Structures are given as structure tokens and as C-alpha cells.
mmCIF file of C-alpha atoms and ligand atoms in Angstrom:
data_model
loop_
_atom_site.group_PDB
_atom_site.id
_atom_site.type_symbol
_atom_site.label_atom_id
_atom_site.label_comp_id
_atom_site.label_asym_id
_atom_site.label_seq_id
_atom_site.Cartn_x
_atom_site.Cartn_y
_atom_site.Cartn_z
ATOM 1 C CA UNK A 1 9.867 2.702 -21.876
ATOM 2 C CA UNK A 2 11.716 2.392 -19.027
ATOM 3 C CA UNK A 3 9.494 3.260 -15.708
ATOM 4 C CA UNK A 4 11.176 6.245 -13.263
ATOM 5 C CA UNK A 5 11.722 6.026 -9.481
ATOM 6 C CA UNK A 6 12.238 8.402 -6.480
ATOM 7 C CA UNK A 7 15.830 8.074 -5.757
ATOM 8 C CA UNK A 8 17.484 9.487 -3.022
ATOM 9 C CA UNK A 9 20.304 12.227 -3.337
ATOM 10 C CA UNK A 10 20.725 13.557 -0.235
ATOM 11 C CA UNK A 11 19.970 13.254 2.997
ATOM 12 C CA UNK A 12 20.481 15.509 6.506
ATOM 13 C CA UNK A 13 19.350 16.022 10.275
ATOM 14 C CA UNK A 14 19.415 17.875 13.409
ATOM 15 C CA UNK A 15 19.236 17.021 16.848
ATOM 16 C CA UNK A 16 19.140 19.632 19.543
ATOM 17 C CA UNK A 17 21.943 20.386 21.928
ATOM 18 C CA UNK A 18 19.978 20.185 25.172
ATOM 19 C CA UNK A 19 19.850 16.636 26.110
ATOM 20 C CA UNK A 20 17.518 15.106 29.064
ATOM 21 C CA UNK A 21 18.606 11.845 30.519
ATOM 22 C CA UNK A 22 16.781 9.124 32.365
ATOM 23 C CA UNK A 23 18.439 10.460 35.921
ATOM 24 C CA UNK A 24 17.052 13.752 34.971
ATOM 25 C CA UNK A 25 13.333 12.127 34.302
ATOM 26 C CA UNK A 26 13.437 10.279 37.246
ATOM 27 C CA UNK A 27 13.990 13.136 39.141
ATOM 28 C CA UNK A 28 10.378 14.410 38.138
ATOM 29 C CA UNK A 29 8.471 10.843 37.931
ATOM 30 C CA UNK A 30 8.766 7.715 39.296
ATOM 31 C CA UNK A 31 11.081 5.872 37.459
ATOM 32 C CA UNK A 32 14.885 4.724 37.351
ATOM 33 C CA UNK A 33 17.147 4.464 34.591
ATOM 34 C CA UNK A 34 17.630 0.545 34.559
ATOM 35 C CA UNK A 35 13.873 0.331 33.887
ATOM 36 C CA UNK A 36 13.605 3.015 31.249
ATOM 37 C CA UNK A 37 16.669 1.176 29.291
ATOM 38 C CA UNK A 38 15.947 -2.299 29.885
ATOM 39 C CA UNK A 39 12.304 -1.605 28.726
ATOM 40 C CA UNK A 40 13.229 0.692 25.683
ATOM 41 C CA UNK A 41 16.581 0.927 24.693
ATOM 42 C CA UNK A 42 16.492 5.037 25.910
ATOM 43 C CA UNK A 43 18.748 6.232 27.852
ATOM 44 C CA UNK A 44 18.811 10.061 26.885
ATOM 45 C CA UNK A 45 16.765 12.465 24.567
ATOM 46 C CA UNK A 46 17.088 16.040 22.883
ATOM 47 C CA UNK A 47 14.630 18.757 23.726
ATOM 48 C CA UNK A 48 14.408 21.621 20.853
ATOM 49 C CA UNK A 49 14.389 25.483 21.809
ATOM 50 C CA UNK A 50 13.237 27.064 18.598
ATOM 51 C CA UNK A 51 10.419 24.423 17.564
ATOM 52 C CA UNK A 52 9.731 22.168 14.558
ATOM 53 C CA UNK A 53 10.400 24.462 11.646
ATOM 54 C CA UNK A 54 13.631 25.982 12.905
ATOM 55 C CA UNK A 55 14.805 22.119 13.172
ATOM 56 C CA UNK A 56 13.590 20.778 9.678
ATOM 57 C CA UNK A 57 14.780 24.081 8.088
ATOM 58 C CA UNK A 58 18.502 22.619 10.013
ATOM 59 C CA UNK A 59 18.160 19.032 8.558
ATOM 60 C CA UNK A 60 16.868 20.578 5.118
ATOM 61 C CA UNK A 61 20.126 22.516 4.581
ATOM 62 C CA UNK A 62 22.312 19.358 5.388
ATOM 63 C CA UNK A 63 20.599 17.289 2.902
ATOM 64 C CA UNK A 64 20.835 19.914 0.560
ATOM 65 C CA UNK A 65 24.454 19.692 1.097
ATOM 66 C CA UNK A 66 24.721 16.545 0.593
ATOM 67 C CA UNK A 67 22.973 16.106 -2.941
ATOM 68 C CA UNK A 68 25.070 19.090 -4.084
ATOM 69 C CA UNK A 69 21.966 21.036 -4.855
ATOM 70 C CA UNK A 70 20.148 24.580 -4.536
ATOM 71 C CA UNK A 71 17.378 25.109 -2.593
ATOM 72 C CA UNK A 72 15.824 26.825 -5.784
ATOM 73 C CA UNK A 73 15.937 23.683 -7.986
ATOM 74 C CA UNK A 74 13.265 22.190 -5.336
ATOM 75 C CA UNK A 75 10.059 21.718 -6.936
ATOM 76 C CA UNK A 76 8.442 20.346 -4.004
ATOM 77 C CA UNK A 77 8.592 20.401 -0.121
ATOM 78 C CA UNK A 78 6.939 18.277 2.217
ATOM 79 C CA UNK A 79 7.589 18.275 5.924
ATOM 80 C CA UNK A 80 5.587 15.122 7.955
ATOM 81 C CA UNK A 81 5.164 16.390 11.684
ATOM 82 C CA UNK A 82 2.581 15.975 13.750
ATOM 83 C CA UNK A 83 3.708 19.103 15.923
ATOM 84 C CA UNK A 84 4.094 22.051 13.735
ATOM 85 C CA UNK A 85 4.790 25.364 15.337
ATOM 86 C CA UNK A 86 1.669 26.523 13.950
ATOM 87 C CA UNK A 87 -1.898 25.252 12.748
ATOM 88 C CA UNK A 88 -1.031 27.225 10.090
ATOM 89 C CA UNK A 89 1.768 28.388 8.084
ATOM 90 C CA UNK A 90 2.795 24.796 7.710
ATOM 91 C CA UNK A 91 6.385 23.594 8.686
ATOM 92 C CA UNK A 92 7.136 23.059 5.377
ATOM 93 C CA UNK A 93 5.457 26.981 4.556
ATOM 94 C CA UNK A 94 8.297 27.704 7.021
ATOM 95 C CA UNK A 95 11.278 25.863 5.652
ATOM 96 C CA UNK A 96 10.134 27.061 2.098
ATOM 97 C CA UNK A 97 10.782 31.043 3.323
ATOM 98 C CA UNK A 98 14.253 29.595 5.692
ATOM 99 C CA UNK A 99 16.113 28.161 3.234
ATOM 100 C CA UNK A 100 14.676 30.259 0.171
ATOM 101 C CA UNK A 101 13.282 27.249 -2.333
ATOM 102 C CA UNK A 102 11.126 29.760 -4.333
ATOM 103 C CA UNK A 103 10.007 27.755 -6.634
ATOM 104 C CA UNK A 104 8.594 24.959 -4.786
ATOM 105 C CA UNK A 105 5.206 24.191 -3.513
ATOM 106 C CA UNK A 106 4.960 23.330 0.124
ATOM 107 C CA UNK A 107 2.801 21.176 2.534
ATOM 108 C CA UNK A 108 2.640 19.047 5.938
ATOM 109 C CA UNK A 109 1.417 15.866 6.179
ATOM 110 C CA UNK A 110 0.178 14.343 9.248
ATOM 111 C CA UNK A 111 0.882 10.665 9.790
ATOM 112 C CA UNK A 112 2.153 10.882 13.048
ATOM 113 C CA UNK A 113 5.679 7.889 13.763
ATOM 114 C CA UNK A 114 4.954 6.361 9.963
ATOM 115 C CA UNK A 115 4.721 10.178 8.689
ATOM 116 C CA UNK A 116 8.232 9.998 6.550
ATOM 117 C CA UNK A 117 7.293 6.933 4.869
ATOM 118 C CA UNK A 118 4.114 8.672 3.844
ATOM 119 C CA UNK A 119 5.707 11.539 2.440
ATOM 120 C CA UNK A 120 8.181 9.549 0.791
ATOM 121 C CA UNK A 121 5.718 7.410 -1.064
ATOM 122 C CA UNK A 122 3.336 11.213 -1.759
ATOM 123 C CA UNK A 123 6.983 12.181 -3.152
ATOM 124 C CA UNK A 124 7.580 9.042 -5.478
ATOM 125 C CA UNK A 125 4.266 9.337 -6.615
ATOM 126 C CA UNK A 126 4.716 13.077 -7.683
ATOM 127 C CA UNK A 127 7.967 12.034 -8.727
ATOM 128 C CA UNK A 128 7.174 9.299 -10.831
ATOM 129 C CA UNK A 129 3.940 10.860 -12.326
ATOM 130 C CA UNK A 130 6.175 13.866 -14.163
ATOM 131 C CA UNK A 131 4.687 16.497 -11.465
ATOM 132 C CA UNK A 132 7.525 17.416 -9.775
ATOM 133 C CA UNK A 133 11.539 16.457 -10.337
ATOM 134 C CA UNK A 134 13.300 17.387 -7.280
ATOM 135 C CA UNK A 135 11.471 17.347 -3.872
ATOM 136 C CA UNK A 136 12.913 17.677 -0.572
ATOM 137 C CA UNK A 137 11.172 15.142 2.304
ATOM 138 C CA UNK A 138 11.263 16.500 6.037
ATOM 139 C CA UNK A 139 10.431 14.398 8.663
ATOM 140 C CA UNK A 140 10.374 16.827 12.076
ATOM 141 C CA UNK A 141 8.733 16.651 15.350
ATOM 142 C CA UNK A 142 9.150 18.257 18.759
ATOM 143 C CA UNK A 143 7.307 15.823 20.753
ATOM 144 C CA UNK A 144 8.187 17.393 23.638
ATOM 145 C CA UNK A 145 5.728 19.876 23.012
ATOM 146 C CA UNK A 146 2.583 17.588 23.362
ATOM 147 C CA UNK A 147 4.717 15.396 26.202
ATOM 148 C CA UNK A 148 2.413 15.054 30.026
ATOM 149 C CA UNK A 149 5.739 15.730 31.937
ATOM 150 C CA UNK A 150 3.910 13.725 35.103
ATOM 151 C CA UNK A 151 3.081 10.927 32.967
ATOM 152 C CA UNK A 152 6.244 7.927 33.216
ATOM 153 C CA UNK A 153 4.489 5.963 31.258
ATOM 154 C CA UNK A 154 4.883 8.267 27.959
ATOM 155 C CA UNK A 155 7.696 10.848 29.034
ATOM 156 C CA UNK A 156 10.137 8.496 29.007
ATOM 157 C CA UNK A 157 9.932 7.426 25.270
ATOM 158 C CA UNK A 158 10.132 10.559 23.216
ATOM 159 C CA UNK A 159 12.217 13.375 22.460
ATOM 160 C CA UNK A 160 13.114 15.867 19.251
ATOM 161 C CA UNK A 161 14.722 16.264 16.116
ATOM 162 C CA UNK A 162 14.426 16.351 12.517
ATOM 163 C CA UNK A 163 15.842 14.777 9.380
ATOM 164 C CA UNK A 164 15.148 15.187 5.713
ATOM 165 C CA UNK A 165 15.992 13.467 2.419
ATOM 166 C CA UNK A 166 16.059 15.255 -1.424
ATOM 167 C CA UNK A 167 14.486 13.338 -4.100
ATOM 168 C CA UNK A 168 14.711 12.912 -7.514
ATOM 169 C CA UNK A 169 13.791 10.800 -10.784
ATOM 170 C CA UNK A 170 16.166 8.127 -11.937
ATOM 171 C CA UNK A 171 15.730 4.689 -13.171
ATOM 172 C CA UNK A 172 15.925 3.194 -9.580
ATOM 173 C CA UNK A 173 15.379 4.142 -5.861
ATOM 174 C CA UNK A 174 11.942 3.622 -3.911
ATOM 175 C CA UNK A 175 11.303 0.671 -5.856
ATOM 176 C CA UNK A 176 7.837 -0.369 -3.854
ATOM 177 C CA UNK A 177 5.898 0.529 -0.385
ATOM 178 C CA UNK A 178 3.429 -0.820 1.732
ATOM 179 C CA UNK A 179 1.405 1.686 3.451
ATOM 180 C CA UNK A 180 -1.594 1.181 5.696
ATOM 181 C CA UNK A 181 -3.777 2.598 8.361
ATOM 182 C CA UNK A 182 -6.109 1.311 11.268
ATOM 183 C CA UNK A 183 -8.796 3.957 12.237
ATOM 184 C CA UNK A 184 -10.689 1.604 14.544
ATOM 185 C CA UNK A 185 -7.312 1.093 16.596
ATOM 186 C CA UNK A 186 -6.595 5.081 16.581
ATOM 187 C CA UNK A 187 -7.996 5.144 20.696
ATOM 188 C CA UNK A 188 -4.715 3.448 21.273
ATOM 189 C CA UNK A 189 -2.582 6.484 21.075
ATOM 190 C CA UNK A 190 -3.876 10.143 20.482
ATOM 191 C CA UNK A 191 -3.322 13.536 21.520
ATOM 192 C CA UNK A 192 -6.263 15.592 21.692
ATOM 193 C CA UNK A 193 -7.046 19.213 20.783
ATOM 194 C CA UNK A 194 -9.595 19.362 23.564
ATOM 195 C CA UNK A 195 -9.950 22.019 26.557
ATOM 196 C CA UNK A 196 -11.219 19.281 29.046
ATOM 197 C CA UNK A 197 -8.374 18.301 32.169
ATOM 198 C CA UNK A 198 -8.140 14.658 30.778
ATOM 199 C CA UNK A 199 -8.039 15.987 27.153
ATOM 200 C CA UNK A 200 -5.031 18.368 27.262
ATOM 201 C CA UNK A 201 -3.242 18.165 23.957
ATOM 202 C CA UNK A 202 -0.660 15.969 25.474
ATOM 203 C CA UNK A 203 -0.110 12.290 24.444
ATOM 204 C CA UNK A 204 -2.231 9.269 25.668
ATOM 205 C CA UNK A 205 -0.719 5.587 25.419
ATOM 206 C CA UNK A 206 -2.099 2.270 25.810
ATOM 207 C CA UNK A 207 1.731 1.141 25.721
ATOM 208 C CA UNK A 208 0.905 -2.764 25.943
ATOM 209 C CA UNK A 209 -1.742 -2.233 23.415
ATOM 210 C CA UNK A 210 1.023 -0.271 20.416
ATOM 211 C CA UNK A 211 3.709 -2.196 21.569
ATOM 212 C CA UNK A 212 1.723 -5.548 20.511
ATOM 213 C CA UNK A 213 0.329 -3.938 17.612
ATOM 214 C CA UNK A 214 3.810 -2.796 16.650
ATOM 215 C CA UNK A 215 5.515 -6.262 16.752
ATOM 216 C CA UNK A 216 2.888 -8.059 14.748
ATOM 217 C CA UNK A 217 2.519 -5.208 12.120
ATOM 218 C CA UNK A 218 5.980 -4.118 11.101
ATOM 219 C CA UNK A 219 6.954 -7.596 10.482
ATOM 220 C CA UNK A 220 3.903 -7.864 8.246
ATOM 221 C CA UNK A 221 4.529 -4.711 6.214
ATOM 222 C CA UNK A 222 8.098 -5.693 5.592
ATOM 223 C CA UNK A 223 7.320 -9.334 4.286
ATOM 224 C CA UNK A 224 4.852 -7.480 1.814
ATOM 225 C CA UNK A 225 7.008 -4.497 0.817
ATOM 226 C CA UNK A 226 9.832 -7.144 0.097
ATOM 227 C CA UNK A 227 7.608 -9.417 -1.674
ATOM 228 C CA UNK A 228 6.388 -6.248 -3.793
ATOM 229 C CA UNK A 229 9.901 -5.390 -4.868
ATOM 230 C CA UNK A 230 10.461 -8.905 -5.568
ATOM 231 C CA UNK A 231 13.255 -8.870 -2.893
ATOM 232 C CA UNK A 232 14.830 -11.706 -0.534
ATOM 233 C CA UNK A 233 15.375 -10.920 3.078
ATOM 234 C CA UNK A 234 18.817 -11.590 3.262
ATOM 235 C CA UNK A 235 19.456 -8.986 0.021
ATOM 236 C CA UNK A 236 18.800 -6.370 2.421
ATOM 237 C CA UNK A 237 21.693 -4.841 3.812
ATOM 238 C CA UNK A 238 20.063 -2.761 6.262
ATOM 239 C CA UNK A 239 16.373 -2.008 7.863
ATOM 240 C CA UNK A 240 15.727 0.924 9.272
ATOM 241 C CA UNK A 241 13.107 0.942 11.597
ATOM 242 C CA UNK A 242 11.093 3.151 13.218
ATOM 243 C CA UNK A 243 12.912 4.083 16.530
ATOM 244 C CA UNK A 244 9.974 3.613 19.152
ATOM 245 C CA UNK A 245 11.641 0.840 21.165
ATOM 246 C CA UNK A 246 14.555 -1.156 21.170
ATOM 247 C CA UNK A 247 12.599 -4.436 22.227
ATOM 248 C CA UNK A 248 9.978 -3.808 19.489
ATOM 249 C CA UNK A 249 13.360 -4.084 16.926
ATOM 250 C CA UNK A 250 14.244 -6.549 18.645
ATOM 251 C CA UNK A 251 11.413 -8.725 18.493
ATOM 252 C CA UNK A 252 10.675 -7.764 14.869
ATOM 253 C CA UNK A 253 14.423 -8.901 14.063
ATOM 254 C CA UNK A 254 13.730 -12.433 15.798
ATOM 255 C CA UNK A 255 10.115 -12.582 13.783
ATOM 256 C CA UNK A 256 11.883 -12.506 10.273
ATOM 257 C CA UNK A 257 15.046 -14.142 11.238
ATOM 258 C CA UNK A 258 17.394 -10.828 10.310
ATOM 259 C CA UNK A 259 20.039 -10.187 12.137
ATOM 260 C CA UNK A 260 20.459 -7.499 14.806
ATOM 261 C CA UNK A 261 23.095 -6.015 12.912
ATOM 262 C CA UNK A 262 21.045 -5.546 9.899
ATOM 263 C CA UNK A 263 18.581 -3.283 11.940
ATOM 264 C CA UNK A 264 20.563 0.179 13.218
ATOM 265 C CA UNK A 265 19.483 1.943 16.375
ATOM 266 C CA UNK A 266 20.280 5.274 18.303
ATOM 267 C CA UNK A 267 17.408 5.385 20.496
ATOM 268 C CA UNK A 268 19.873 5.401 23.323
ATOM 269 C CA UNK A 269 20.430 8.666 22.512
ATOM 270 C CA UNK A 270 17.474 10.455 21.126
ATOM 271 C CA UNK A 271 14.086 8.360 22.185
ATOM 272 C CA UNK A 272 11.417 8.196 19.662
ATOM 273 C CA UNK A 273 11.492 11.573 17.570
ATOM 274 C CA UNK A 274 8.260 10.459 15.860
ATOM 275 C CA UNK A 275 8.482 11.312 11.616
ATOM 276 C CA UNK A 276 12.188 12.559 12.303
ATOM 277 C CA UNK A 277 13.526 9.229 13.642
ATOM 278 C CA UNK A 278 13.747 6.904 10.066
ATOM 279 C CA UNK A 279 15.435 9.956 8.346
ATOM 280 C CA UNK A 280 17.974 10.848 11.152
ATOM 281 C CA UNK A 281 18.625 6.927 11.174
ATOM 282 C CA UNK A 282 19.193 7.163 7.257
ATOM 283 C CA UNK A 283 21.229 10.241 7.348
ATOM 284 C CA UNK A 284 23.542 8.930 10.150
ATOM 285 C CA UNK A 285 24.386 6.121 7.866
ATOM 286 C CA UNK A 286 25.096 8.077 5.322
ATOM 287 C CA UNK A 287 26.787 10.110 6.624
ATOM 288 C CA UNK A 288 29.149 7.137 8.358
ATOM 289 C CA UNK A 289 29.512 5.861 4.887
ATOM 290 C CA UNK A 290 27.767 2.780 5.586
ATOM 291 C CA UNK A 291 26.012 2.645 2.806
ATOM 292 C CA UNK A 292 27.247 2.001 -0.331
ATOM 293 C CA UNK A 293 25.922 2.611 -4.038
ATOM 294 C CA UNK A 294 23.645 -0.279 -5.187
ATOM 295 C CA UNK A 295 22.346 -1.499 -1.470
ATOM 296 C CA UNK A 296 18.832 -2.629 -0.749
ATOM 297 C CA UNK A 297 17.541 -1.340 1.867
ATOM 298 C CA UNK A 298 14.157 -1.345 3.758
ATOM 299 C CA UNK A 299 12.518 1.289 5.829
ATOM 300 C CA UNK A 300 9.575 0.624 8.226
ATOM 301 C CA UNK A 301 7.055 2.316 10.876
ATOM 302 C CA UNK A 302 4.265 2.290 12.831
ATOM 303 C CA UNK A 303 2.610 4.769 14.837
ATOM 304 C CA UNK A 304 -0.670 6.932 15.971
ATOM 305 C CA UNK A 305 -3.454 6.592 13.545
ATOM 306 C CA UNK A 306 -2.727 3.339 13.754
ATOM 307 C CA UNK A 307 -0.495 3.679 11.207
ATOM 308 C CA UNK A 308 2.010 1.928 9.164
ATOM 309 C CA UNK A 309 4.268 1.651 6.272
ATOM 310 C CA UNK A 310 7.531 0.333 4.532
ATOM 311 C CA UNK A 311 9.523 0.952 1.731
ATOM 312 C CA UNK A 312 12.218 -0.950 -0.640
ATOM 313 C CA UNK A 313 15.076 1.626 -1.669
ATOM 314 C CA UNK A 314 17.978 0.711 -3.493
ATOM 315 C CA UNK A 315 20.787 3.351 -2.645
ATOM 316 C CA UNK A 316 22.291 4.501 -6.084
ATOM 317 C CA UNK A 317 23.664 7.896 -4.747
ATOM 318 C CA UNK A 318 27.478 7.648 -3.946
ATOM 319 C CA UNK A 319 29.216 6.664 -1.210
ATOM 320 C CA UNK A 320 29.411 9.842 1.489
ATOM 321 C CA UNK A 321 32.600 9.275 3.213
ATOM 322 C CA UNK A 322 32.832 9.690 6.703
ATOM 323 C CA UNK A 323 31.401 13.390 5.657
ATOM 324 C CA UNK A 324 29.735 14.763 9.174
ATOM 325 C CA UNK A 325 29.850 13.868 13.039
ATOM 326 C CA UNK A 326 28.505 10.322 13.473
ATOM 327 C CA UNK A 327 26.102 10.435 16.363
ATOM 328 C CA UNK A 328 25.222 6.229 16.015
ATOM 329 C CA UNK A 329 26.309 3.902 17.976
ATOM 330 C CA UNK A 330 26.868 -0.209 16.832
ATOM 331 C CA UNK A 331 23.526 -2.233 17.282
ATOM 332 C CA UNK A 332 25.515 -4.637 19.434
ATOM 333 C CA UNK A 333 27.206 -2.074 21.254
ATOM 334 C CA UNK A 334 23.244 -0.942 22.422
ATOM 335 C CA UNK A 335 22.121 -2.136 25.497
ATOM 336 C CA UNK A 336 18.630 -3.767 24.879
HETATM 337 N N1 LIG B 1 9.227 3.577 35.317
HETATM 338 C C1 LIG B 1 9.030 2.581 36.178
HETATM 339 N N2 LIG B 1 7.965 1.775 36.133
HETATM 340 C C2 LIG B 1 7.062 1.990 35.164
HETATM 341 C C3 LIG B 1 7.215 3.003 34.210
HETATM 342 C C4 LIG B 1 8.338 3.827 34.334
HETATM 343 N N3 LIG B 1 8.581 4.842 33.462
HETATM 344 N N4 LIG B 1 6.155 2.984 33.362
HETATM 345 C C5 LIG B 1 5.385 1.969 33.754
HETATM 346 N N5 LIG B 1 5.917 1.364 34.842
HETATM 347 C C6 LIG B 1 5.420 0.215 35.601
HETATM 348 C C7 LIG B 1 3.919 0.015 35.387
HETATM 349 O O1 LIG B 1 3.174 0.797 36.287
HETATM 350 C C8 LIG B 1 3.782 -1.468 35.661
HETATM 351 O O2 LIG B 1 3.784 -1.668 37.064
HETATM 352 P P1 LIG B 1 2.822 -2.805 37.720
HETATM 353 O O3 LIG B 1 3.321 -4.106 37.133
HETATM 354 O O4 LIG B 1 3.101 -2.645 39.164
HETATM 355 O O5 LIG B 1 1.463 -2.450 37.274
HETATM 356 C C9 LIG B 1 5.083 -2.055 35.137
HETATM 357 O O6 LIG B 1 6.015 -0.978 35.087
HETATM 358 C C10 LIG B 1 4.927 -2.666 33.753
HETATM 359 O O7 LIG B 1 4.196 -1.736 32.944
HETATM 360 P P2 LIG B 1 3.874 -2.023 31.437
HETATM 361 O O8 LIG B 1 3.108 -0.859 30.889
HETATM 362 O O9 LIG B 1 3.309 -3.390 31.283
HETATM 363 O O10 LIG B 1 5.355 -2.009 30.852
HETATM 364 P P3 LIG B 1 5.856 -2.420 29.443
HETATM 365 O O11 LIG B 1 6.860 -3.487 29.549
HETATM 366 O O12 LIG B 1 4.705 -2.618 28.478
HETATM 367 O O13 LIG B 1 6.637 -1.114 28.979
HETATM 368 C C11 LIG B 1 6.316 0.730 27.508
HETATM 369 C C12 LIG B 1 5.927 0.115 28.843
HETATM 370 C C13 LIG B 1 5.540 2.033 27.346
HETATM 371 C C14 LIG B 1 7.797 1.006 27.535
HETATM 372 C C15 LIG B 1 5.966 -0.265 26.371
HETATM 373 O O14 LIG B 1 4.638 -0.730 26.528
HETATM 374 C C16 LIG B 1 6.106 0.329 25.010
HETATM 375 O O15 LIG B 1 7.172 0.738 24.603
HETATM 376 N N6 LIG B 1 5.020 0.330 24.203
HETATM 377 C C17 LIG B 1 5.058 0.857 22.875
HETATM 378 C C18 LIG B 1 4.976 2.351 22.932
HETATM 379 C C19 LIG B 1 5.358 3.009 21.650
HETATM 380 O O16 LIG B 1 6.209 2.546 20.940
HETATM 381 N N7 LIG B 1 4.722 4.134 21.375
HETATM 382 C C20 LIG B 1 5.017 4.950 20.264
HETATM 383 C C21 LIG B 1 4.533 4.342 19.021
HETATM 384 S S1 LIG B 1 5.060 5.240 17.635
#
């Protein structure tokens, strides 16, 4: 019998229109715009108005679009954010009643920056074990919402978004992951609930501490996710990683000997939207038509937890041609 996969039909994002660039930060902190891009690769990011749900429920119609189905057909939603609008009703609670997928079942999954390769691999499994057919994946964070505005060593790095994929079973697609997690490292990056001045929910980064963890992980997880799919490096026509900073691609690119090119970026332009960033990546693509039917591609990311995870997806859907604005900008066109 042949085995089923998770293959991708669709995909879709949203960025907010209200952009905040590195003269505006540096009018608030202590910083310049030649350090924030030379250091990361960000030179401008989107702050939502209307929160989390009100941007997944944007990138959720778009991929729905895109794989030509009905929001009823869904039999499953999962969002990944780590900043929902609410403890509870989840995001994905909230996307469920926006776009009206009646039928599905809906749930958030915390996994903070490596939270849409989670719920990708949650959604292959479900896929794959008969539960569910057709399952839409949101990635969405508003990281702006748990940002220390004071602190320049976090507020430059992140801003909003969303960006979602729709699933379904075929005979290929997510053809293996590597997932894995690092409680003891967690202190490295958190954002606590407590009531305590130095525990305000905003974010706290030991930058030198993720950033080193970050460029000998994600080079790890892709040598094992490629070995698991039984894939050479140089098959791969893309990687999309994790936007958290251009000099943490780069490095990971120099690590495996890949090219540059094979590894897209538009960090410039929205900073590190946490679970959103692989999708919008993915969907840009797409949506540029630079991906065509029968690539292999790899996704990868790291983040809080410590977290991290990649996955081997061949591309089966057709080509989208030149369907949608294209937001991305050449990897050698980026300044890093
Ligand atoms: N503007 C200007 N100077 C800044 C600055 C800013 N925004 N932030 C820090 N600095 C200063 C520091 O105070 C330090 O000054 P000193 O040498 O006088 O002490 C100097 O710049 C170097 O700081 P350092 O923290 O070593 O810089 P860095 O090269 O490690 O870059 C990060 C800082 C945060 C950009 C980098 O560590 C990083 O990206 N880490 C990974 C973070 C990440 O990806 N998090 C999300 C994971 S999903």
C-alpha cells in the first residue's frame, strides 16, 4: 500500500500596513540604522492594529484562495502563535468563526519561532493517520504585543504578521521532519506571565546565547531532516529558514556549503514575525512563482523553548504564476 503525505495546496499571508523603521526605533532607543542592519539584516517591520486572529483569519483566506477550496471542506485548523489575542478562545477558535470552517476542529499550539513547523508535522500526522483530510496551518504572531519598547537589544528584531498553508493527503509532500526541544536552555529567551517589574510579560534575550545556539542547531536539524528523507543537499532548491537574523542564515548557509541564493530572506522588511515568518517566506514564493511542481524543499527554525525543527517538502501543487503582490526581495540584493 502506498503510504500518504501532507501535501501542500495552498498557501497565504498578511502583513500589516503600518510599518516601523530603524530611524523610527532609534528615535526611542539608542541605536542607529547601520547597526540594526549590519547586525540583522532588518531594516523595517509591520506593527498589527487588530491583533493575531484578525491577521491569521487574513492569511487563512489567501491560502484558501489559492488551493481553490472552501473554508467548509476544512477538517482541521491549527494556528501556532505564541501571542493570541486571548488566553482563551484560541486564535484558531477565532479564525474558525471569521472565515466560517464549520466543520473543523480548532486549536493553538505554542512553540514559539519553530511553532509552524510544529503544526505542520501535528498536521501530517493527523493527515497521514486518516483523522483529518484537509487542514489549514496558521502561523501568526503580533510580537509587538509582548515587545519592552526601551529594550534595543530585543525591539529591534521583531515585528508582525501571519501566514498560513492548507493541507491535504496525497502520495507526496512533507516527506520527513526533525523536531526537537531544549527545556534546560529555555532561560535563554522567555516572556513571563508574572506581575513583578523585571517580569512584565515582555520578551527577555540572551542574544549571544540564541544566536550561538541558533547557528549550531539549524545546521544540525537540516543535515538530519535531509538524511531522513534520504535527500542530497544540492537537490534542494530552496531552504526556508526561520527569519530571526540575516547573519544566522548566513552563517548556517556557509556551515552546509548551500548557496545564499538557495536560502530566501525578507527580514529587511518585516523582522522576525516569530511562527508567521517560514509561512509568509513560503507564500511569497509562491506566490512569485518560484516554485515549481516537483521541487524539494527544506524548511527550518529555532526559537524560545529552545526549540527547533525542519522539514523535507516536495512541492507537487502547481505552479502559481505571478498570482499576488510580491513583497521579497533577491537574497543578493539583501544587505547582510
Ligand atoms: N543598537 C546599538 N548597539 C547595540 C544594540 C542596538 N540595538 N543592541 C546592543 N548593542 C550594543 C551592545 O550593548 C554591545 O555594546 P558593548 O560592546 O559596548 O557592550 C554591542 O552592541 C554588541 O552587543 P551584542 O549583544 O554582542 O551584539 P550581537 O552582535 O550579538 O547582536 C543581536 C545582538 C541581538 C542582534 C544578536 O545577538 C542576535 O540576533 N541574536 C539572536 C537573537 C534571535 O534570533 N532571537 C530570536 C530567536 S527566534
Amino acid at each position: 500500500m502506498t503510504k500518504t503525505y501532507a501535501r501542500i495546496l495552498g498557501t497565504g499571508s498578511f502583513l500589516p500596513e503600518r510599518h516601523l523603521t530603524n530611524a523610527d526605533l532609534a528615535k526611542r532607543v539608542n541605536t542607529n540604522n547601520e547597526w540594526i542592519v549590519e547586525r540583522t539584516g532588518i531594516r523595517e517591520r509591520r506593527l498589527s492594529e487588530n491583533g493575531t486572529a484578525a491577521m491569521a483569519a487574513e492569511a487563512a483566506q489567501q491560502a484558501l484562495a489559492d488551493a481553490e477550496i472552501s473554508a467548509e471542506e476544512l477538517d482541521l485548523v491549527i494556528a501556532a502563535t505564541s501571542t493570541p489575542d486571548y488566553a482563551f478562545p484560541g486564535v484558531a477558535c477565532q479564525v474558525q468563526a471569521a472565515i466560517g470552517a464549520n466543520r473543523a476542529f480548532c486549536f493553538d499550539l505554542a512553540a514559539a519561532c519553530s511553532g509552524f513547523l510544529y503544526a505542520l508535522s501535528t498536521a501530517a500526522a493527523y493527515i497521514e493517520s486518516g483523522i483529518a483530510r484537509k487542514i489549514l496551518v496558521i502561523g501568526a504572531d503580533a510580537m509587538s504585543k509582548i515587545t519592552n519598547w526601551e529594550d534595543r537589544g530585543t525591539c529591534i528584531l521583531f515585528g508582525d504578521g501571519a501566514g498560513a498553508a492548507v493541507l491535504t493527503a496525497a502520495s507526496t509532500g512533507l516527506m520527513a521532519f526533525d523536531l526537537g526541544t531544549s527545556g534546560l536552555d529555555g532561560g535563554s529567551l522567555t516572556c513571563p506571565f508574572g506581575t513583578e517589574p523585571e517580569e512584565l510579560p515582555y520578551i527577555h534575550m540572551d542574544g549571544r546565547r540564541v544566536f550561538q545556539f541558533a547557528v549550531r542547531t539549524v545546521p544540525e536539524t537540516i543535515r538530519r531532516v535531509l538524511a531522513e528523507a534520504s535527500w542530497e543537499k544540492d537537490e534542494v532548491r530552496y531552504y526556508f529558514l526561520h527569519q530571526a537574523n540575516a547573519r544566522i542564515l548566513a552563517s548556517v548557509a556557509r556551515t552546509l556549503q548551500i548557496p545564499e541564493k538557495k536560502m530566501p530572506m525578507n527580514i529587511a522588511y518585516c523582522g522576525n514575525t516569530s511562527a508567521a515568518s517560514i509561512p509568509i517566506l513560503l507564500d511569497e514564493w509562491n506566490r512569485a512563482g518560484r516554485i515549481s511542481p516537483g521541487d524539494k524543499l527544506v524548511l527550518a527554525g529555532f526559537g524560545a523553548g529552545l526549540t527547533w525543527g525542519a522539514a523535507a517538502l516536495e512541492w507537487k501543487r502547481k505552479k502559481t504564476a505571478g498570482k499576488g503582490i510580491v513583497r521579497g526581495i533577491e537574497p543578493e540584493k539583501q544587505n547582510r
